[in-house]
Coordinates of C-alpha atoms and ligand atoms in Angstrom, one line a residue:
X1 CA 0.0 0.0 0.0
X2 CA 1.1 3.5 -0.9
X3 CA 1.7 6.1 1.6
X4 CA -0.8 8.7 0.6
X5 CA 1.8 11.6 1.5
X6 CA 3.0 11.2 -1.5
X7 CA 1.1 12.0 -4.2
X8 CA 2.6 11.5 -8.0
X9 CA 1.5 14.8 -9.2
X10 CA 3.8 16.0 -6.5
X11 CA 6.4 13.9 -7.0
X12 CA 6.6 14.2 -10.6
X13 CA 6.8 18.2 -10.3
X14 CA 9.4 17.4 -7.4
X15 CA 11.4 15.2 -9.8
X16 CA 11.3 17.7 -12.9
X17 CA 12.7 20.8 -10.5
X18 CA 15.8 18.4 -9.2
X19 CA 16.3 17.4 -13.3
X20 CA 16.7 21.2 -13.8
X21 CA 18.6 21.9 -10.5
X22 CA 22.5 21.9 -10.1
X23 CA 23.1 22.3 -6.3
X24 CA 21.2 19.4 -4.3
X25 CA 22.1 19.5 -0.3
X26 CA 20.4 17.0 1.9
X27 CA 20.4 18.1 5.2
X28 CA 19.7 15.8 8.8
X29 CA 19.3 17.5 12.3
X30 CA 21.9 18.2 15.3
X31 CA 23.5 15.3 16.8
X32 CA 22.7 12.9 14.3
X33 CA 21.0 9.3 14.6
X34 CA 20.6 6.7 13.2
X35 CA 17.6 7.8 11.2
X36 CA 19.0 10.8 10.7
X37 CA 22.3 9.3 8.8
X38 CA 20.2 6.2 7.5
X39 CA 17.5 8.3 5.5
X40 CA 19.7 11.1 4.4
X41 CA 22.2 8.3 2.7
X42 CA 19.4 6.2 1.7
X43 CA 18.0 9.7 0.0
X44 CA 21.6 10.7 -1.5
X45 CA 22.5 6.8 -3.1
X46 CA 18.9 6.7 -4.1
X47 CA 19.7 10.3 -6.2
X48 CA 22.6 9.1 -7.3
X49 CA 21.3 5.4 -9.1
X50 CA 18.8 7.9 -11.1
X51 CA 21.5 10.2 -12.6
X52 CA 20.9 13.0 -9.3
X53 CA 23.8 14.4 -7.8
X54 CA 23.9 15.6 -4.4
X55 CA 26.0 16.1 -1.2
X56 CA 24.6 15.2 2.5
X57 CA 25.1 17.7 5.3
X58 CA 24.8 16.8 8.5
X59 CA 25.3 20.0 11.6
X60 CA 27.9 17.8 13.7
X61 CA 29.5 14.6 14.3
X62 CA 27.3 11.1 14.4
X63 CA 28.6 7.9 16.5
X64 CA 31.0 5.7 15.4
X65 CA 28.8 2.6 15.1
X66 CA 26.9 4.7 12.3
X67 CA 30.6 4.9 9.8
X68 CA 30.7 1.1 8.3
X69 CA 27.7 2.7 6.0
X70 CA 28.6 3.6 2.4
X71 CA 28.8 6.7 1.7
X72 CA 29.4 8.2 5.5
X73 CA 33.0 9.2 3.8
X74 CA 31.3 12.2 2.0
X75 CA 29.2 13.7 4.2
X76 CA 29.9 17.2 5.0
X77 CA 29.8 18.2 8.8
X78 CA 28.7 22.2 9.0
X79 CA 30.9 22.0 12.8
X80 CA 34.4 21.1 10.8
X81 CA 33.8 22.9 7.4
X82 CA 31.8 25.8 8.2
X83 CA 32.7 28.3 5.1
X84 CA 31.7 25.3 2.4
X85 CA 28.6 24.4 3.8
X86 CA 27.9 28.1 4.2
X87 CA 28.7 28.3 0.2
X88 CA 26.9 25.6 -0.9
X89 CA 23.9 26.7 0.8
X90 CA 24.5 30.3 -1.4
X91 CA 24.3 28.4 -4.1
X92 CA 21.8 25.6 -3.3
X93 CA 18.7 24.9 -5.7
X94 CA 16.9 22.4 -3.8
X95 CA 17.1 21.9 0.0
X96 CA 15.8 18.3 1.5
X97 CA 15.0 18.4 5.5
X98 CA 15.1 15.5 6.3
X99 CA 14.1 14.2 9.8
X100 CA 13.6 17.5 11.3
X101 CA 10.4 19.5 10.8
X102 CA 11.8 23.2 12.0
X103 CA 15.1 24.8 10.1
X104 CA 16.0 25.6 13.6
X105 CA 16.8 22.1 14.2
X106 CA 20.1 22.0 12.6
X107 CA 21.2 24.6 15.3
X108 CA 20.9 28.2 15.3
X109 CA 24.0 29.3 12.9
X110 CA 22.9 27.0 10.6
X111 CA 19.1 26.9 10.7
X112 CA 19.5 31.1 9.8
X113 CA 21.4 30.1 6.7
X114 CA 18.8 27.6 5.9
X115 CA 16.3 30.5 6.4
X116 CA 18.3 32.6 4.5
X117 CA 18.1 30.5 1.5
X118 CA 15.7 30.7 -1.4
X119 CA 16.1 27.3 -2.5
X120 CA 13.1 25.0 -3.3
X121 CA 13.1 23.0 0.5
X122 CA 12.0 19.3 1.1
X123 CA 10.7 18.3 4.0
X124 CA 10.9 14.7 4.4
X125 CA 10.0 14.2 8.5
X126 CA 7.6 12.2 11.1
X127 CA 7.7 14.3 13.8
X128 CA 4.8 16.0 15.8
X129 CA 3.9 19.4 14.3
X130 CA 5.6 20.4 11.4
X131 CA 6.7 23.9 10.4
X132 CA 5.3 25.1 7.2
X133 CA 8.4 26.1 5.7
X134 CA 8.6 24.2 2.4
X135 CA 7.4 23.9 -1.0
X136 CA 7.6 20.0 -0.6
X137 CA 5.9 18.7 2.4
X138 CA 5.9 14.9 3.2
X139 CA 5.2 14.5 6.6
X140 CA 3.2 11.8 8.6
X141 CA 3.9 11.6 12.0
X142 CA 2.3 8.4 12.5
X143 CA 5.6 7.2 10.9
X144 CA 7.7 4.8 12.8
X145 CA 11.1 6.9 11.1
X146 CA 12.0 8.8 8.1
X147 CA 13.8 6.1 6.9
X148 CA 10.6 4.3 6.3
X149 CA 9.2 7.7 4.5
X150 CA 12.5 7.4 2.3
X151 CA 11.7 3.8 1.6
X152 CA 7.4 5.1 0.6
X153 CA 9.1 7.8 -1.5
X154 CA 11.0 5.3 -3.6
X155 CA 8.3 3.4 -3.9
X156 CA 5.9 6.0 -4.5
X157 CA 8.1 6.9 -7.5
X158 CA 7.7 3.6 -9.3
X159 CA 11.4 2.8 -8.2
X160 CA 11.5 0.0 -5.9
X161 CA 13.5 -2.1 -8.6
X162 CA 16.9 0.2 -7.5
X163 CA 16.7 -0.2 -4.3
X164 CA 20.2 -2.5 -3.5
X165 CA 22.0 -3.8 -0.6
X166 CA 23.9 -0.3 -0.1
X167 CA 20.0 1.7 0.1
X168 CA 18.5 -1.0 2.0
X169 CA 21.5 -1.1 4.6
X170 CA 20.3 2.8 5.1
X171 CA 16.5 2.7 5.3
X172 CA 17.4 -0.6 7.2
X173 CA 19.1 0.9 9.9
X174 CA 17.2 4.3 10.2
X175 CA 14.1 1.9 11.2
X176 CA 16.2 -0.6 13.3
X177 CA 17.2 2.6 15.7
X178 CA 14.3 5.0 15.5
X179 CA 11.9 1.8 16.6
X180 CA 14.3 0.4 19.1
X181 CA 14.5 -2.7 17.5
X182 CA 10.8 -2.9 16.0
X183 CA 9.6 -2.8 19.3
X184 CA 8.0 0.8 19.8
X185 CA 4.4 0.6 18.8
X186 CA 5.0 2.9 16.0
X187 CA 5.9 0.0 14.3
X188 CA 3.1 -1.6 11.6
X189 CA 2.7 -4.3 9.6
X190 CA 4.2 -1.8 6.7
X191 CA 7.2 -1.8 8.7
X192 CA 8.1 -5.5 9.3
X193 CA 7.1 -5.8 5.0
X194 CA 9.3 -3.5 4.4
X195 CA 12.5 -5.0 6.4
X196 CA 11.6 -8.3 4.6
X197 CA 11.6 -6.3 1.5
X198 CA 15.2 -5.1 2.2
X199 CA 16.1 -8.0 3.2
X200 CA 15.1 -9.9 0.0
X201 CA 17.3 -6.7 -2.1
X202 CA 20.3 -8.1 -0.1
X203 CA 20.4 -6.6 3.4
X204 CA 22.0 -8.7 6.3
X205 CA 20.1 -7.4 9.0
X206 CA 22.2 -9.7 11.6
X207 CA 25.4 -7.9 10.5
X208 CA 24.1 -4.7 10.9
X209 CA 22.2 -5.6 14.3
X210 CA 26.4 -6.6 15.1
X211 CA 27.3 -3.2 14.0
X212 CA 25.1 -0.9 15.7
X213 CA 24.6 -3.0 19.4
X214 CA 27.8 -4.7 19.4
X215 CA 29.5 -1.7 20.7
X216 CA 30.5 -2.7 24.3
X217 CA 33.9 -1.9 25.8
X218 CA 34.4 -4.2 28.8
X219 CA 35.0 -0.3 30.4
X220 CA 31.8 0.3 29.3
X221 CA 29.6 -2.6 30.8
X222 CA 32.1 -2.5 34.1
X223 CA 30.3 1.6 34.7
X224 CA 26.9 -0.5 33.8
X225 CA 27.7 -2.8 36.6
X226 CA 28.7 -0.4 39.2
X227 CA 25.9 1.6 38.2
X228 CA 23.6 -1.1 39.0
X229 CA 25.1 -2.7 42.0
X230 CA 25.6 0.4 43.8
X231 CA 23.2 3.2 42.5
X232 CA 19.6 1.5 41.6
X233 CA 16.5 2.6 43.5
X234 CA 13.6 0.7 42.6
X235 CA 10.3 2.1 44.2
X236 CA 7.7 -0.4 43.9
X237 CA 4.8 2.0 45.5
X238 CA 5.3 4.2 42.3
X239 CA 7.0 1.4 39.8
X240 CA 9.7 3.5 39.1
X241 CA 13.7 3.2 39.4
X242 CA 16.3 5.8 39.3
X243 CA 20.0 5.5 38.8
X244 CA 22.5 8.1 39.1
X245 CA 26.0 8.8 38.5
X246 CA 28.1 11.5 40.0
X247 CA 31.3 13.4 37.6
X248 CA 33.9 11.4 40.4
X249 CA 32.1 8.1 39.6
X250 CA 32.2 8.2 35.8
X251 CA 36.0 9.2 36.2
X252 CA 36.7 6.6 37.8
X253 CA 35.8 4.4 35.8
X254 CA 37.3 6.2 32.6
X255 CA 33.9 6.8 31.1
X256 CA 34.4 8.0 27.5
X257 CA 31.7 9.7 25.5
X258 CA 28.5 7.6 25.0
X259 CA 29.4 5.1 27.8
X260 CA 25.8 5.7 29.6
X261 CA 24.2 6.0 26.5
X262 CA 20.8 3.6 27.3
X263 CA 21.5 3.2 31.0
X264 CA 17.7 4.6 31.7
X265 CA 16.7 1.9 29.4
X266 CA 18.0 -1.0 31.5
X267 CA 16.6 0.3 34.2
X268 CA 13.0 1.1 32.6
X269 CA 13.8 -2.9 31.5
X270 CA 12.8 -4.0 35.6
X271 CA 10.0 -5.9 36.0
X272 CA 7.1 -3.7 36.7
X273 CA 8.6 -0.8 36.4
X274 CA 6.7 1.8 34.3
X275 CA 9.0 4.9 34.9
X276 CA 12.7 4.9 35.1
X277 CA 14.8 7.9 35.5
X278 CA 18.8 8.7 35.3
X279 CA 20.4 11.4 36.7
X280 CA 23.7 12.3 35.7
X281 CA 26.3 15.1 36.4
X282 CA 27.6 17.2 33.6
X283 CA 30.2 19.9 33.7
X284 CA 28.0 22.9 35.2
X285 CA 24.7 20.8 35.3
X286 CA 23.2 17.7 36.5
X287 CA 21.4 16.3 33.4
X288 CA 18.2 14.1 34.0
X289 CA 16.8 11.2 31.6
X290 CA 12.8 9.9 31.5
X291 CA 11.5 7.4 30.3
X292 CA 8.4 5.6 30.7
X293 CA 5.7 3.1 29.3
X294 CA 2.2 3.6 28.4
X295 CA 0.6 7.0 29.1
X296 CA 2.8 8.2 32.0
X297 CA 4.2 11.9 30.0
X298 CA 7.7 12.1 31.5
X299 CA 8.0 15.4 29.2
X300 CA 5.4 17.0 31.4
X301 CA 6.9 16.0 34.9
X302 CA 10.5 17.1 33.5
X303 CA 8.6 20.4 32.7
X304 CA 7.0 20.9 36.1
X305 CA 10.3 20.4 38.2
X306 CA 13.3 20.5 35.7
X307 CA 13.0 22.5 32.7
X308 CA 12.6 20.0 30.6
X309 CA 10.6 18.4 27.7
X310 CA 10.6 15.6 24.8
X311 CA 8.3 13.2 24.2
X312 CA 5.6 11.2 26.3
X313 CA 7.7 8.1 26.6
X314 CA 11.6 9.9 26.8
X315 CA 12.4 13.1 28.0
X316 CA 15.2 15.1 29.4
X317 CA 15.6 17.9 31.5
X318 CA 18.3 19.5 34.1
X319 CA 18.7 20.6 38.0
X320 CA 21.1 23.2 39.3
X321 CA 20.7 21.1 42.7
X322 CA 23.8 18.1 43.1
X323 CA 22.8 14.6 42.1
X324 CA 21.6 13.3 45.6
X325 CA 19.6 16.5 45.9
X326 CA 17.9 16.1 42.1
X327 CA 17.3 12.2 43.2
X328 CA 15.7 13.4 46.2
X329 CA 13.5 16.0 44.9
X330 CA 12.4 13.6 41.8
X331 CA 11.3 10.9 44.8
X332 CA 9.8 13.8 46.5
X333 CA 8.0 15.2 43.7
X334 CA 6.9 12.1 41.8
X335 CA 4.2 10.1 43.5
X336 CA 1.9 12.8 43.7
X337 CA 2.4 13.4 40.1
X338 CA 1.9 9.9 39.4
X339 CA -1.2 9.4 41.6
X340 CA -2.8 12.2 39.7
X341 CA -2.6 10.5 36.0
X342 CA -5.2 8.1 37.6
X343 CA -7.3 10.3 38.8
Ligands
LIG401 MN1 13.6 9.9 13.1

């Protein structure tokens, strides 16, 4: 079944202003994901099998388990080359947003040059509430991922037939990480056809399940431990369990960028446990994580007491208080909250 976002009329106007356009940037949001890298590549090799030239931007540096995909090599990072993004941007003809449904999200510096721009824009995005700043609107935020948009918009096009093991590895992986594994219930029966799709064009999903969660260090699941052993509070009255880490901790334990990337997910992984919360000391800040299952909105208590927002599910925010003082007022301030969601 099509996706209805994308209509042919649409797509064949779209098609005849990129066949008469010579600068073609593709741009993902700040701190880039894995949808963010998968469906901007997917986009870009996709351009490229139809004749299509064009250069991916992304605003800063991704993670290393996102560089064995093809084509990572030529992506232009506004944060190292500043001046030729900025003059390929002058001289852009067609802009795609993709994942990202406000220009601001690429960062301030650069979302102003985007503004700047008179290009023809793309928007290519799932997320709640889109901006109306393009020509070219495809959004559906029922979407598990934009990789999976990327994957409609090929097929939309008639052009499922060039889809090969170096596209599918990108669409692929944008849905593997924006569904947590196909287990978020944004996932539909499209989704799982489409993965068997990809996997029928040549994707090895188990190699790129290796690549993207086989990341441990032993360092790495040594802070988990520790972490675990020594700073887990499960509350059963309120199904919730916090972990914490203070600035001397991590250093002792030579914790390198990333390292408790997914901790609040373990925890939120307890039996019974509905809410799970990580609280963590930064440089000048003590930086809080939420998550939670069902309809308990995490964004709105990290609004209430820490400045905070995101999404229902996983949201941040931050406390000028130290981390046994931010743990204390979250186990002050949450039952109440809690008890009145069932009210
Ligand atoms: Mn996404």
């Amino acid at each position: 079944m099509l996706n209805p976002i994308f209509e042919k009329s649409k797509l064949d106007e779209l098609f005849q202003v990129l066949s008469e356009s010579k600068t073609i940037l593709i741009f993902g949001h700040k701190n880039p994901d894995g949808d963010s890298i998968g469906s901007t590549l997917a986009l870009y090799h996709y351009l490229g099998s139809k004749g299509i030239n064009s250069q991916v931007i992304q605003p800063d540096g991704f993670p290393n388990f996102l560089k064995w995909m093809e084509g990572t090599d030529s992506i232009l990072l506004f944060e190292k080359q500043p001046e030729e993004v900025t003059e390929l941007i002058k001289k852009a003809d067609v802009i795609f947003n993709l994942d990202y449904n406000e220009q601001s999200r690429v960062g301030k510096e650069l979302g102003e040059l985007l503004q700047q721009s008179d290009a023809v824009k793309v928007m290519i995005d799932h997320h709640q509430q889109p901006d109306d700043f393009a020509q070219f609107t495809f959004s559906d935020t029922t979407s598990c991922s934009t990789a999976q948009l990327v994957y409609e918009f090929i097929e939309s096009n008639g052009d499922l037939p060039l889809i090969n093991e170096t596209i599918g590895n990108c669409i692929y992986t944008g849905i593997l990480t924006d569904t947590g594994s196909f287990r978020f219930p944004s996932v539909t029966p499209k989704t799982h056809l489409i993965a068997a799709d990809l996997i029928s064009r040549g994707v090895v999903h188990s190699r790129i399940h290796e690549e993207i969660y086989d990341i441990n260090t032993p360092e790495r699941l040594k802070l988990l431990g520790y972490t675990l052993n020594n700073k887990l509070e499960v509350l059963p009255e309120i199904n919730t369990a916090i972990i914490s880490l203070t600035m001397k901790e991590m250093q002792d334990h030579k914790t390198q960028k990333g390292y408790t990337e997914g901790f609040v997910n373990t925890a939120l992984s307890i039996l019974g446990v509905t809410t799970a919360v990580f609280v963590k000391e930064d440089k000048h800040i003590v930086k809080i994580s939420f998550r939670s299952k069902g309809d308990i909105p995490v964004n709105e208590f990290s609004k209430l007491h820490f400045g905070g927002g995101g999404h229902i599910n996983a949201a941040g925010g931050a406390s000028k208080l130290s981390v046994q003082e931010t743990v204390d007022k979250i186990k002050k301030e949450l039952p109440s909250f809690l008890a009145q969601l069932t009210k």
